[in-house]
Short mmCIF file of C-alpha atoms in Angstrom, two decimals:
data_model
loop_
_atom_site.label_atom_id
_atom_site.label_comp_id
_atom_site.label_asym_id
_atom_site.label_seq_id
_atom_site.Cartn_x
_atom_site.Cartn_y
_atom_site.Cartn_z
CA UNK A 1 103.09 -74.76 -17.02
CA UNK A 2 99.82 -72.80 -16.79
CA UNK A 3 98.06 -71.43 -13.80
CA UNK A 4 94.38 -71.04 -14.07
CA UNK A 5 93.02 -67.98 -12.15
CA UNK A 6 89.53 -68.02 -10.63
CA UNK A 7 87.50 -66.15 -13.20
CA UNK A 8 84.53 -63.82 -12.88
CA UNK A 9 81.88 -66.14 -14.35
CA UNK A 10 80.01 -63.18 -15.83
CA UNK A 11 78.06 -62.24 -12.70
CA UNK A 12 80.26 -59.23 -11.50
CA UNK A 13 81.13 -61.10 -8.37
CA UNK A 14 84.38 -60.80 -6.37
CA UNK A 15 84.69 -64.10 -4.64
CA UNK A 16 83.56 -67.71 -4.75
CA UNK A 17 83.91 -70.89 -2.63
CA UNK A 18 85.81 -73.99 -3.88
CA UNK A 19 83.08 -76.64 -3.34
CA UNK A 20 84.70 -79.75 -4.90
CA UNK A 21 87.61 -80.66 -7.24
CA UNK A 22 86.69 -82.83 -10.19
CA UNK A 23 90.40 -83.78 -10.82
CA UNK A 24 93.41 -84.68 -8.81
CA UNK A 25 97.10 -84.19 -9.13
CA UNK A 26 98.51 -86.40 -11.86
CA UNK A 27 95.27 -86.57 -13.90
CA UNK A 28 95.62 -85.71 -17.64
CA UNK A 29 92.90 -83.33 -18.83
CA UNK A 30 91.73 -81.84 -22.09
CA UNK A 31 90.46 -78.34 -22.87
CA UNK A 32 86.87 -77.93 -21.58
CA UNK A 33 87.06 -80.84 -19.12
CA UNK A 34 85.23 -79.85 -16.02
CA UNK A 35 87.97 -79.36 -13.21
CA UNK A 36 86.11 -77.75 -10.22
CA UNK A 37 82.76 -76.80 -8.88
CA UNK A 38 82.48 -73.36 -7.22
CA UNK A 39 79.73 -71.68 -5.36
CA UNK A 40 79.19 -67.99 -6.07
CA UNK A 41 76.65 -65.67 -4.32
CA UNK A 42 74.15 -66.99 -6.90
CA UNK A 43 74.65 -70.51 -7.77
CA UNK A 44 76.90 -73.50 -8.12
CA UNK A 45 79.02 -73.33 -11.32
CA UNK A 46 81.28 -75.98 -12.97
CA UNK A 47 84.47 -74.52 -14.41
CA UNK A 48 85.95 -76.16 -17.54
CA UNK A 49 89.62 -76.05 -18.18
CA UNK A 50 91.03 -73.61 -20.73
CA UNK A 51 94.29 -75.68 -20.90
CA UNK A 52 95.28 -79.31 -21.61
CA UNK A 53 97.99 -81.25 -19.96
CA UNK A 54 98.61 -82.93 -16.50
CA UNK A 55 97.37 -81.56 -13.32
CA UNK A 56 100.43 -80.45 -11.40
CA UNK A 57 98.91 -78.85 -8.38
CA UNK A 58 95.62 -78.02 -6.77
CA UNK A 59 96.38 -74.58 -5.15
CA UNK A 60 93.23 -74.08 -3.15
CA UNK A 61 91.49 -76.45 -0.77
CA UNK A 62 87.85 -77.40 -0.86
CA UNK A 63 85.64 -75.26 1.37
CA UNK A 64 88.01 -72.26 0.92
CA UNK A 65 86.59 -68.81 -0.06
CA UNK A 66 88.84 -67.04 -2.43
CA UNK A 67 88.76 -63.82 -4.49
CA UNK A 68 88.54 -63.64 -8.30
CA UNK A 69 92.02 -63.71 -9.83
CA UNK A 70 93.45 -66.18 -7.45
CA UNK A 71 95.38 -69.02 -8.94
CA UNK A 72 93.51 -72.23 -8.26
CA UNK A 73 95.24 -74.96 -10.37
CA UNK A 74 98.43 -75.56 -12.18
CA UNK A 75 98.46 -77.61 -15.54
CA UNK A 76 101.16 -78.50 -17.84
CA UNK A 77 104.03 -80.86 -18.55
CA UNK A 78 105.77 -82.14 -15.35
CA UNK A 79 109.01 -82.33 -17.22
CA UNK A 80 108.83 -78.68 -18.28
CA UNK A 81 110.89 -76.35 -16.01
CA UNK A 82 109.07 -73.20 -15.14
CA UNK A 83 110.55 -70.05 -16.40
CA UNK A 84 112.38 -68.07 -13.71
CA UNK A 85 110.12 -65.38 -12.34
CA UNK A 86 111.24 -61.85 -12.85
CA UNK A 87 110.16 -58.90 -10.73
CA UNK A 88 107.54 -57.86 -13.19
CA UNK A 89 106.05 -61.36 -13.58
CA UNK A 90 105.86 -61.82 -9.74
CA UNK A 91 104.01 -58.46 -9.63
CA UNK A 92 102.53 -57.70 -13.02
CA UNK A 93 101.11 -54.41 -11.71
CA UNK A 94 104.73 -53.20 -11.32
CA UNK A 95 105.04 -53.61 -15.13
CA UNK A 96 101.99 -51.38 -15.63
CA UNK A 97 103.44 -48.65 -13.26
CA UNK A 98 106.81 -48.80 -15.22
CA UNK A 99 104.88 -48.44 -18.50
CA UNK A 100 103.01 -45.51 -17.27
CA UNK A 101 106.13 -43.82 -15.90
CA UNK A 102 107.88 -44.25 -19.27
CA UNK A 103 105.00 -42.77 -21.18
CA UNK A 104 105.05 -39.77 -18.87
CA UNK A 105 108.67 -39.29 -19.59
CA UNK A 106 107.84 -39.39 -23.40
CA UNK A 107 109.54 -42.72 -23.93
CA UNK A 108 107.85 -45.38 -26.01
CA UNK A 109 106.98 -48.50 -24.20
CA UNK A 110 106.57 -51.93 -25.74
CA UNK A 111 105.37 -53.65 -22.51
CA UNK A 112 101.77 -54.77 -23.02
CA UNK A 113 99.13 -53.53 -20.74
CA UNK A 114 97.96 -56.12 -18.19
CA UNK A 115 94.46 -56.40 -16.91
CA UNK A 116 93.30 -56.82 -13.33
CA UNK A 117 92.11 -60.43 -13.32
CA UNK A 118 89.15 -59.37 -10.99
CA UNK A 119 87.92 -57.10 -13.73
CA UNK A 120 87.99 -59.67 -16.59
CA UNK A 121 84.48 -60.70 -17.74
CA UNK A 122 84.67 -64.10 -19.46
CA UNK A 123 81.57 -63.45 -21.41
CA UNK A 124 83.52 -60.64 -23.21
CA UNK A 125 87.18 -60.62 -22.17
CA UNK A 126 88.13 -58.34 -24.95
CA UNK A 127 85.99 -55.55 -23.41
CA UNK A 128 88.24 -55.63 -20.34
CA UNK A 129 91.17 -54.32 -22.28
CA UNK A 130 94.29 -56.36 -22.95
CA UNK A 131 93.74 -60.08 -23.42
CA UNK A 132 96.90 -60.73 -21.46
CA UNK A 133 95.85 -62.39 -18.14
CA UNK A 134 92.45 -63.49 -19.46
CA UNK A 135 91.43 -67.11 -19.07
CA UNK A 136 89.10 -68.06 -21.81
CA UNK A 137 86.92 -70.72 -20.24
CA UNK A 138 85.07 -72.99 -22.59
CA UNK A 139 86.95 -71.95 -25.76
CA UNK A 140 88.71 -74.56 -27.75
CA UNK A 141 92.30 -74.11 -28.83
CA UNK A 142 91.40 -73.68 -32.49
CA UNK A 143 89.02 -70.93 -31.69
CA UNK A 144 91.16 -68.81 -29.41
CA UNK A 145 94.28 -69.13 -31.52
CA UNK A 146 97.75 -68.79 -30.19
CA UNK A 147 98.20 -66.81 -27.04
CA UNK A 148 101.43 -64.98 -26.27
CA UNK A 149 102.83 -64.64 -22.79
CA UNK A 150 103.37 -61.07 -21.75
CA UNK A 151 106.82 -59.82 -22.09
CA UNK A 152 108.80 -60.13 -18.99
CA UNK A 153 110.46 -56.96 -17.84
CA UNK A 154 113.51 -56.41 -15.57
CA UNK A 155 114.37 -53.16 -13.90
CA UNK A 156 117.94 -52.16 -14.60
CA UNK A 157 119.89 -49.91 -12.33
CA UNK A 158 118.75 -46.36 -12.63
CA UNK A 159 115.19 -47.37 -13.56
CA UNK A 160 115.94 -48.43 -17.26
CA UNK A 161 113.50 -50.97 -18.46
CA UNK A 162 114.80 -53.94 -20.52
CA UNK A 163 112.64 -56.53 -22.32
CA UNK A 164 112.93 -60.31 -22.75
CA UNK A 165 110.36 -61.62 -25.16
CA UNK A 166 109.07 -64.99 -24.19
CA UNK A 167 107.97 -67.48 -26.81
CA UNK A 168 104.29 -67.84 -27.56
CA UNK A 169 102.48 -70.01 -25.06
CA UNK A 170 99.01 -71.05 -24.17
CA UNK A 171 99.23 -69.68 -20.63
CA UNK A 172 98.52 -66.08 -19.78
CA UNK A 173 100.65 -64.44 -17.19
CA UNK A 174 99.19 -65.23 -13.73
CA UNK A 175 98.55 -62.22 -11.69
CA UNK A 176 98.75 -63.06 -7.93
CA UNK A 177 98.95 -59.68 -6.32
CA UNK A 178 98.51 -56.05 -6.89
CA UNK A 179 101.10 -53.30 -6.46
CA UNK A 180 100.20 -50.17 -4.68
CA UNK A 181 99.70 -47.59 -7.39
CA UNK A 182 101.18 -44.97 -5.25
CA UNK A 183 104.65 -46.41 -5.65
CA UNK A 184 106.96 -44.52 -7.99
CA UNK A 185 107.06 -46.01 -11.45
CA UNK A 186 110.30 -47.80 -12.16
CA UNK A 187 111.52 -47.47 -8.62
CA UNK A 188 111.54 -51.33 -7.99
CA UNK A 189 109.88 -50.73 -4.69
CA UNK A 190 107.34 -53.52 -4.52
CA UNK A 191 104.72 -52.44 -1.97
CA UNK A 192 102.30 -54.47 0.12
CA UNK A 193 100.72 -57.39 -1.67
CA UNK A 194 96.93 -57.51 -1.69
CA UNK A 195 94.28 -58.40 -4.28
CA UNK A 196 91.95 -55.81 -5.59
CA UNK A 197 88.91 -56.80 -3.46
CA UNK A 198 91.06 -56.76 -0.29
CA UNK A 199 92.34 -53.27 -1.28
CA UNK A 200 88.73 -52.02 -1.84
CA UNK A 201 87.81 -53.38 1.66
CA UNK A 202 90.84 -51.66 3.29
CA UNK A 203 89.88 -48.42 1.55
CA UNK A 204 86.26 -48.70 2.69
CA UNK A 205 87.34 -49.46 6.35
CA UNK A 206 90.19 -46.86 6.38
CA UNK A 207 92.89 -49.40 6.97
CA UNK A 208 96.53 -48.72 6.01
CA UNK A 209 97.72 -51.82 4.14
CA UNK A 210 101.41 -50.84 4.62
CA UNK A 211 100.96 -51.11 8.42
CA UNK A 212 99.74 -54.77 8.20
CA UNK A 213 101.60 -58.02 8.19
CA UNK A 214 100.09 -60.44 5.58
CA UNK A 215 99.12 -63.89 6.51
CA UNK A 216 98.36 -64.97 2.91
CA UNK A 217 100.59 -66.67 0.33
CA UNK A 218 104.00 -64.89 -0.14
CA UNK A 219 102.95 -62.54 2.76
CA UNK A 220 99.99 -61.04 0.88
CA UNK A 221 97.27 -59.18 2.83
CA UNK A 222 94.05 -61.20 3.19
CA UNK A 223 90.46 -60.00 3.83
CA UNK A 224 90.84 -61.45 7.43
CA UNK A 225 93.91 -59.38 7.97
CA UNK A 226 92.08 -56.19 7.10
CA UNK A 227 89.09 -57.11 9.31
CA UNK A 228 91.30 -57.91 12.22
CA UNK A 229 92.95 -54.53 11.88
CA UNK A 230 89.51 -52.90 12.51
CA UNK A 231 89.54 -54.23 16.07
CA UNK A 232 87.33 -57.13 15.37
CA UNK A 233 89.92 -59.75 16.26
CA UNK A 234 91.28 -62.53 14.15
CA UNK A 235 88.80 -63.86 11.81
CA UNK A 236 88.13 -67.49 11.53
CA UNK A 237 88.42 -68.85 7.91
CA UNK A 238 85.25 -69.62 6.04
CA UNK A 239 85.90 -73.38 5.90
CA UNK A 240 86.78 -73.54 9.57
CA UNK A 241 83.57 -71.64 10.53
CA UNK A 242 81.43 -74.02 8.35
CA UNK A 243 82.92 -77.10 9.96
CA UNK A 244 82.42 -75.63 13.44
CA UNK A 245 78.89 -74.79 12.70
CA UNK A 246 78.03 -78.30 11.58
CA UNK A 247 79.86 -80.19 14.36
CA UNK A 248 78.92 -79.07 17.89
CA UNK A 249 81.10 -80.22 20.75
CA UNK A 250 79.53 -82.18 23.51
CA UNK A 251 77.59 -79.71 25.74
CA UNK A 252 77.99 -76.89 23.45
CA UNK A 253 74.79 -74.82 23.56
CA UNK A 254 75.02 -72.93 20.25
CA UNK A 255 77.24 -72.89 17.09
CA UNK A 256 77.64 -70.34 14.33
CA UNK A 257 77.57 -70.75 10.59
CA UNK A 258 78.88 -68.15 8.14
CA UNK A 259 76.41 -66.41 5.85
CA UNK A 260 77.74 -66.80 2.43
CA UNK A 261 76.97 -67.85 -1.23
CA UNK A 262 73.40 -68.30 -2.32
CA UNK A 263 71.91 -67.68 1.26
CA UNK A 264 73.87 -64.30 1.49
CA UNK A 265 72.56 -63.12 -1.86
CA UNK A 266 69.04 -64.14 -0.90
CA UNK A 267 69.04 -62.28 2.40
CA UNK A 268 70.36 -59.10 0.63
CA UNK A 269 67.73 -59.28 -2.27
CA UNK A 270 64.80 -59.94 0.10
CA UNK A 271 65.80 -57.17 2.52
CA UNK A 272 66.07 -54.73 -0.37
CA UNK A 273 62.80 -55.76 -1.79
CA UNK A 274 60.82 -55.75 1.63
CA UNK A 275 62.02 -52.21 2.48
CA UNK A 276 61.67 -50.70 -1.04
CA UNK A 277 58.44 -51.96 -2.53
CA UNK A 278 55.18 -51.44 -0.48
CA UNK A 279 53.84 -54.89 -0.34
CA UNK A 280 50.14 -55.78 -0.42
CA UNK A 281 48.93 -59.38 -0.05
CA UNK A 282 45.54 -60.73 -0.88
CA UNK A 283 44.12 -64.25 -0.35
CA UNK A 284 41.47 -66.30 -1.94
CA UNK A 285 40.13 -69.85 -1.03
CA UNK A 286 39.19 -71.85 -4.11
CA UNK A 287 37.50 -75.12 -5.01
CA UNK A 288 39.88 -76.73 -7.42
CA UNK A 289 38.21 -80.07 -7.84
CA UNK A 290 37.75 -79.52 -11.53
CA UNK A 291 41.49 -78.76 -11.82
CA UNK A 292 42.42 -81.90 -10.05
CA UNK A 293 40.18 -83.89 -12.28
CA UNK A 294 41.89 -82.22 -15.35
CA UNK A 295 45.32 -83.29 -13.93
CA UNK A 296 44.23 -86.90 -13.71
CA UNK A 297 42.94 -86.88 -17.36
CA UNK A 298 46.03 -85.15 -18.71
CA UNK A 299 48.26 -87.80 -17.14
CA UNK A 300 46.70 -90.42 -19.27
CA UNK A 301 47.19 -88.62 -22.52
CA UNK A 302 50.09 -89.78 -24.74
CA UNK A 303 51.42 -86.18 -25.19
CA UNK A 304 52.26 -86.06 -21.50
CA UNK A 305 53.69 -89.57 -21.25
CA UNK A 306 57.25 -88.23 -20.80
CA UNK A 307 56.51 -85.13 -18.60
CA UNK A 308 55.17 -84.47 -15.19
CA UNK A 309 51.64 -83.20 -15.01
CA UNK A 310 50.86 -81.49 -11.69
CA UNK A 311 48.66 -78.70 -10.23
CA UNK A 312 51.68 -76.33 -10.45
CA UNK A 313 51.62 -76.86 -14.25
CA UNK A 314 48.05 -75.72 -14.59
CA UNK A 315 48.66 -72.87 -12.17
CA UNK A 316 51.58 -71.68 -14.32
CA UNK A 317 49.40 -71.89 -17.48
CA UNK A 318 46.66 -69.98 -15.69
CA UNK A 319 48.98 -67.22 -14.56
CA UNK A 320 50.46 -66.72 -18.06
CA UNK A 321 46.85 -66.29 -19.49
CA UNK A 322 45.78 -63.97 -16.64
CA UNK A 323 48.72 -61.65 -17.21
CA UNK A 324 47.40 -60.91 -20.64
CA UNK A 325 44.32 -59.18 -19.01
CA UNK A 326 46.41 -57.41 -16.31
CA UNK A 327 49.79 -56.41 -17.79
CA UNK A 328 50.78 -54.40 -14.78
CA UNK A 329 51.43 -57.64 -13.01
CA UNK A 330 54.26 -58.28 -15.39
CA UNK A 331 55.89 -54.90 -15.06
CA UNK A 332 58.24 -53.32 -12.59
CA UNK A 333 58.83 -49.83 -11.04
CA UNK A 334 62.08 -48.35 -12.32
CA UNK A 335 62.74 -45.89 -9.45
CA UNK A 336 65.90 -44.46 -11.00
CA UNK A 337 64.21 -43.48 -14.19
CA UNK A 338 60.81 -42.84 -12.63
CA UNK A 339 59.15 -45.22 -15.13
CA UNK A 340 56.99 -48.28 -15.09
CA UNK A 341 58.59 -50.80 -17.48
CA UNK A 342 55.99 -53.23 -19.04
CA UNK A 343 57.45 -56.61 -20.17
CA UNK A 344 55.76 -58.11 -23.23
CA UNK A 345 57.00 -61.59 -22.45
CA UNK A 346 56.81 -63.74 -19.39
CA UNK A 347 59.87 -65.30 -17.78
CA UNK A 348 58.09 -67.23 -15.17
CA UNK A 349 60.10 -67.87 -12.02
CA UNK A 350 59.63 -70.87 -9.66
CA UNK A 351 61.08 -70.35 -6.17
CA UNK A 352 63.00 -73.44 -5.14
CA UNK A 353 64.40 -74.33 -1.72
CA UNK A 354 67.87 -75.94 -1.89
CA UNK A 355 70.33 -76.92 0.86
CA UNK A 356 72.36 -73.84 -0.13
CA UNK A 357 69.45 -71.44 0.11
CA UNK A 358 66.49 -70.13 -2.01
CA UNK A 359 67.00 -69.93 -5.82
CA UNK A 360 64.46 -68.68 -8.40
CA UNK A 361 65.20 -70.02 -11.83
CA UNK A 362 62.70 -68.95 -14.56
CA UNK A 363 61.21 -70.49 -17.63
CA UNK A 364 62.09 -68.16 -20.54
CA UNK A 365 59.19 -66.91 -22.63
CA UNK A 366 56.77 -69.13 -20.80
CA UNK A 367 53.84 -67.39 -22.60
CA UNK A 368 54.87 -68.74 -26.00
CA UNK A 369 55.08 -72.36 -24.82
CA UNK A 370 52.33 -75.07 -25.29
CA UNK A 371 51.15 -76.87 -22.12
CA UNK A 372 53.41 -79.91 -23.02
CA UNK A 373 56.49 -77.63 -23.57
CA UNK A 374 55.80 -75.76 -20.30
CA UNK A 375 55.66 -79.00 -18.41
CA UNK A 376 58.95 -80.10 -19.86
CA UNK A 377 60.56 -76.74 -18.95
CA UNK A 378 59.22 -76.91 -15.39
CA UNK A 379 60.54 -80.42 -14.85
CA UNK A 380 63.97 -79.61 -16.12
CA UNK A 381 64.08 -76.46 -14.13
CA UNK A 382 63.00 -78.06 -10.81
CA UNK A 383 65.40 -81.07 -11.33
CA UNK A 384 68.33 -78.77 -11.89
CA UNK A 385 67.53 -76.66 -8.91
CA UNK A 386 67.17 -79.82 -6.68
CA UNK A 387 70.52 -80.87 -7.76
CA UNK A 388 72.02 -77.41 -6.91
CA UNK A 389 73.14 -76.96 -10.57
CA UNK A 390 71.10 -73.93 -11.46
CA UNK A 391 73.24 -71.46 -13.48
CA UNK A 392 73.16 -67.63 -13.16
CA UNK A 393 71.64 -67.22 -16.64
CA UNK A 394 68.67 -69.42 -15.63
CA UNK A 395 67.92 -67.04 -12.61
CA UNK A 396 68.28 -63.83 -14.43
CA UNK A 397 65.58 -61.77 -16.29
CA UNK A 398 62.57 -63.15 -14.31
CA UNK A 399 59.29 -61.09 -14.60
CA UNK A 400 56.92 -63.00 -12.33
CA UNK A 401 57.43 -65.60 -9.67
CA UNK A 402 55.45 -68.59 -8.19
CA UNK A 403 56.35 -69.90 -4.68
CA UNK A 404 54.76 -73.34 -3.98
CA UNK A 405 54.44 -73.69 -0.20
CA UNK A 406 51.80 -76.29 -0.70
CA UNK A 407 54.50 -78.98 -1.09
CA UNK A 408 55.25 -78.44 2.59
CA UNK A 409 51.62 -78.66 3.60
CA UNK A 410 51.37 -74.96 4.20
CA UNK A 411 48.00 -73.25 3.39
CA UNK A 412 49.15 -69.79 2.37
CA UNK A 413 51.76 -67.08 3.12
CA UNK A 414 52.83 -63.47 2.41
CA UNK A 415 55.79 -63.89 -0.01
CA UNK A 416 58.28 -61.18 -0.61
CA UNK A 417 58.44 -59.78 -4.21
CA UNK A 418 61.56 -60.77 -6.16
CA UNK A 419 63.74 -57.74 -6.95
CA UNK A 420 63.11 -56.47 -10.48
CA UNK A 421 59.49 -57.73 -10.45
CA UNK A 422 56.16 -56.44 -9.19
CA UNK A 423 54.17 -59.44 -7.95
CA UNK A 424 54.71 -62.97 -6.58
CA UNK A 425 52.04 -65.75 -6.33
CA UNK A 426 51.80 -68.13 -3.36
CA UNK A 427 50.34 -71.61 -4.07
CA UNK A 428 49.01 -73.26 -0.90
CA UNK A 429 48.31 -76.92 -0.12
CA UNK A 430 45.41 -78.69 -1.76
CA UNK A 431 43.27 -80.59 0.82
CA UNK A 432 39.96 -82.27 1.04
CA UNK A 433 37.56 -79.95 2.89
CA UNK A 434 33.85 -79.56 3.38
CA UNK A 435 32.45 -77.06 0.85
CA UNK A 436 29.13 -75.53 0.34
CA UNK A 437 28.05 -76.00 -3.35
CA UNK A 438 25.74 -73.88 -5.38
CA UNK A 439 22.69 -75.82 -4.22
CA UNK A 440 23.54 -75.17 -0.66
CA UNK A 441 24.67 -78.69 0.00
CA UNK A 442 27.85 -79.51 2.00
CA UNK A 443 30.13 -81.64 -0.04
CA UNK A 444 33.79 -82.86 0.14
CA UNK A 445 35.95 -80.86 -2.39
CA UNK A 446 39.61 -80.25 -3.29
CA UNK A 447 40.26 -76.78 -1.87
CA UNK A 448 43.36 -74.56 -1.81
CA UNK A 449 44.34 -71.07 -0.73
CA UNK A 450 45.93 -68.67 -3.23
CA UNK A 451 47.80 -65.56 -2.18
CA UNK A 452 49.16 -62.67 -4.34
CA UNK A 453 51.67 -60.04 -3.08
CA UNK A 454 52.18 -57.04 -5.29
CA UNK A 455 53.95 -53.72 -5.44
CA UNK A 456 51.29 -51.09 -4.50
CA UNK A 457 53.22 -48.22 -6.00
CA UNK A 458 51.77 -48.90 -9.40
CA UNK A 459 49.43 -51.91 -9.05
CA UNK A 460 46.29 -50.79 -7.23
CA UNK A 461 43.92 -53.05 -5.30
CA UNK A 462 41.55 -53.35 -8.27
CA UNK A 463 44.25 -54.67 -10.69
CA UNK A 464 45.75 -57.04 -8.02
CA UNK A 465 42.30 -58.35 -7.16
CA UNK A 466 41.27 -58.81 -10.86
CA UNK A 467 44.38 -60.81 -11.53
CA UNK A 468 43.93 -63.08 -8.48
CA UNK A 469 40.39 -63.61 -9.38
CA UNK A 470 41.22 -64.55 -12.96
CA UNK A 471 43.68 -67.13 -11.94
CA UNK A 472 41.26 -68.58 -9.35
CA UNK A 473 38.52 -68.66 -11.97
CA UNK A 474 40.72 -70.83 -14.30
CA UNK A 475 41.62 -73.18 -11.59
CA UNK A 476 38.06 -73.71 -10.45
CA UNK A 477 36.86 -74.05 -13.97
CA UNK A 478 39.66 -74.83 -16.49
CA UNK A 479 37.21 -74.39 -19.33
CA UNK A 480 37.12 -70.61 -18.81
CA UNK A 481 40.81 -70.51 -20.07
CA UNK A 482 39.12 -70.52 -23.63
CA UNK A 483 37.96 -66.94 -22.83
CA UNK A 484 41.49 -65.54 -22.43
#
């Protein structure tokens, strides 16, 4: 029987919400079958199974927020009797303390070092130390080779440590709790059970874990237990709060919804950017009739038969071209190093509103793509974001962002710069408006308002204005793109 621990999906996060199970008890699954969808602070992520066999138990309910390292599913042979848990297996950190005590006493120890599951990075598990306890998501059995279960230790009277070597198995040893490192090595005194993130929270809040009564599995201390000890009262579970926020009782005047996941990360990032980078925003109203005519012509060309041609596509192309003349727009201010970092590539982000909050996936190396290729990438990016399937890698490394408020009928705005970037472009609605042409005649034209917010620490008004004017010039007369 194997227990799969909630992994760190390579984002350095400490917790995630179980959104939906893709399997049920009794199902037979293979390695790499998707078993669950989780929501982290950045995105929705589908987790594949590192094990094969029958689903014996789903250990966490949908809608529940849990920490990295928590067992979420049990997989194996229903006829296989689980091995009896020893003291070290029920608390693997006890084995670590015993090993440390033995080494201090000058005694050799053959017990393998175990790794805190919350510190395992699945993108490079070996870098976390021992491979014991690491769940290798996405690797096939032939690649990962045989995995040996950690030796189970028993504490004999007087503190002597005996070993019983278990046969090789596919399952790593599950770590469900952490032992207080202050306990004497080899004493057998298993202290308060709490996971690493909970222990950190308790330390930050000055809460003594030994004085708390745990409400979690096996009496473990939960985040809510720690928060309650600070005088804030009993905390409602995340799933209960979410349900309460969506279903108002008759006559109820207000409800509350927990801030979590993507929305929580967005709030933190926007607050950091707004109060770190001095924002300047400029606007320009542009006649884009020629651009709309070009969009209509491109839609009829065979090269664009299988992709969407839209004003956003031509704006994206115009921005990539204009960046060549004003590279400061595609740089960022590294405050720690006191340097301006220029990016010689363009990872073009598109801000997308989803039911779970704002996400900004980006098209990698957009400056190297043809117009047809760029159209295909934008279509795939927006479709993935709309379905809530954007992955962390698709949102990392952005260098410049477009926010398209025009799809909501909004004329313009003052967008906040994405952290790690220096500018963001706001694309307003395109409407038919009266326009005075070069001959002084009033005509009906397609008109839009463009806005650019930029970091005024290293992008002065001249550079920001030049970039905005260059983009507007390409949209009003697409033929000028040949000059870039």
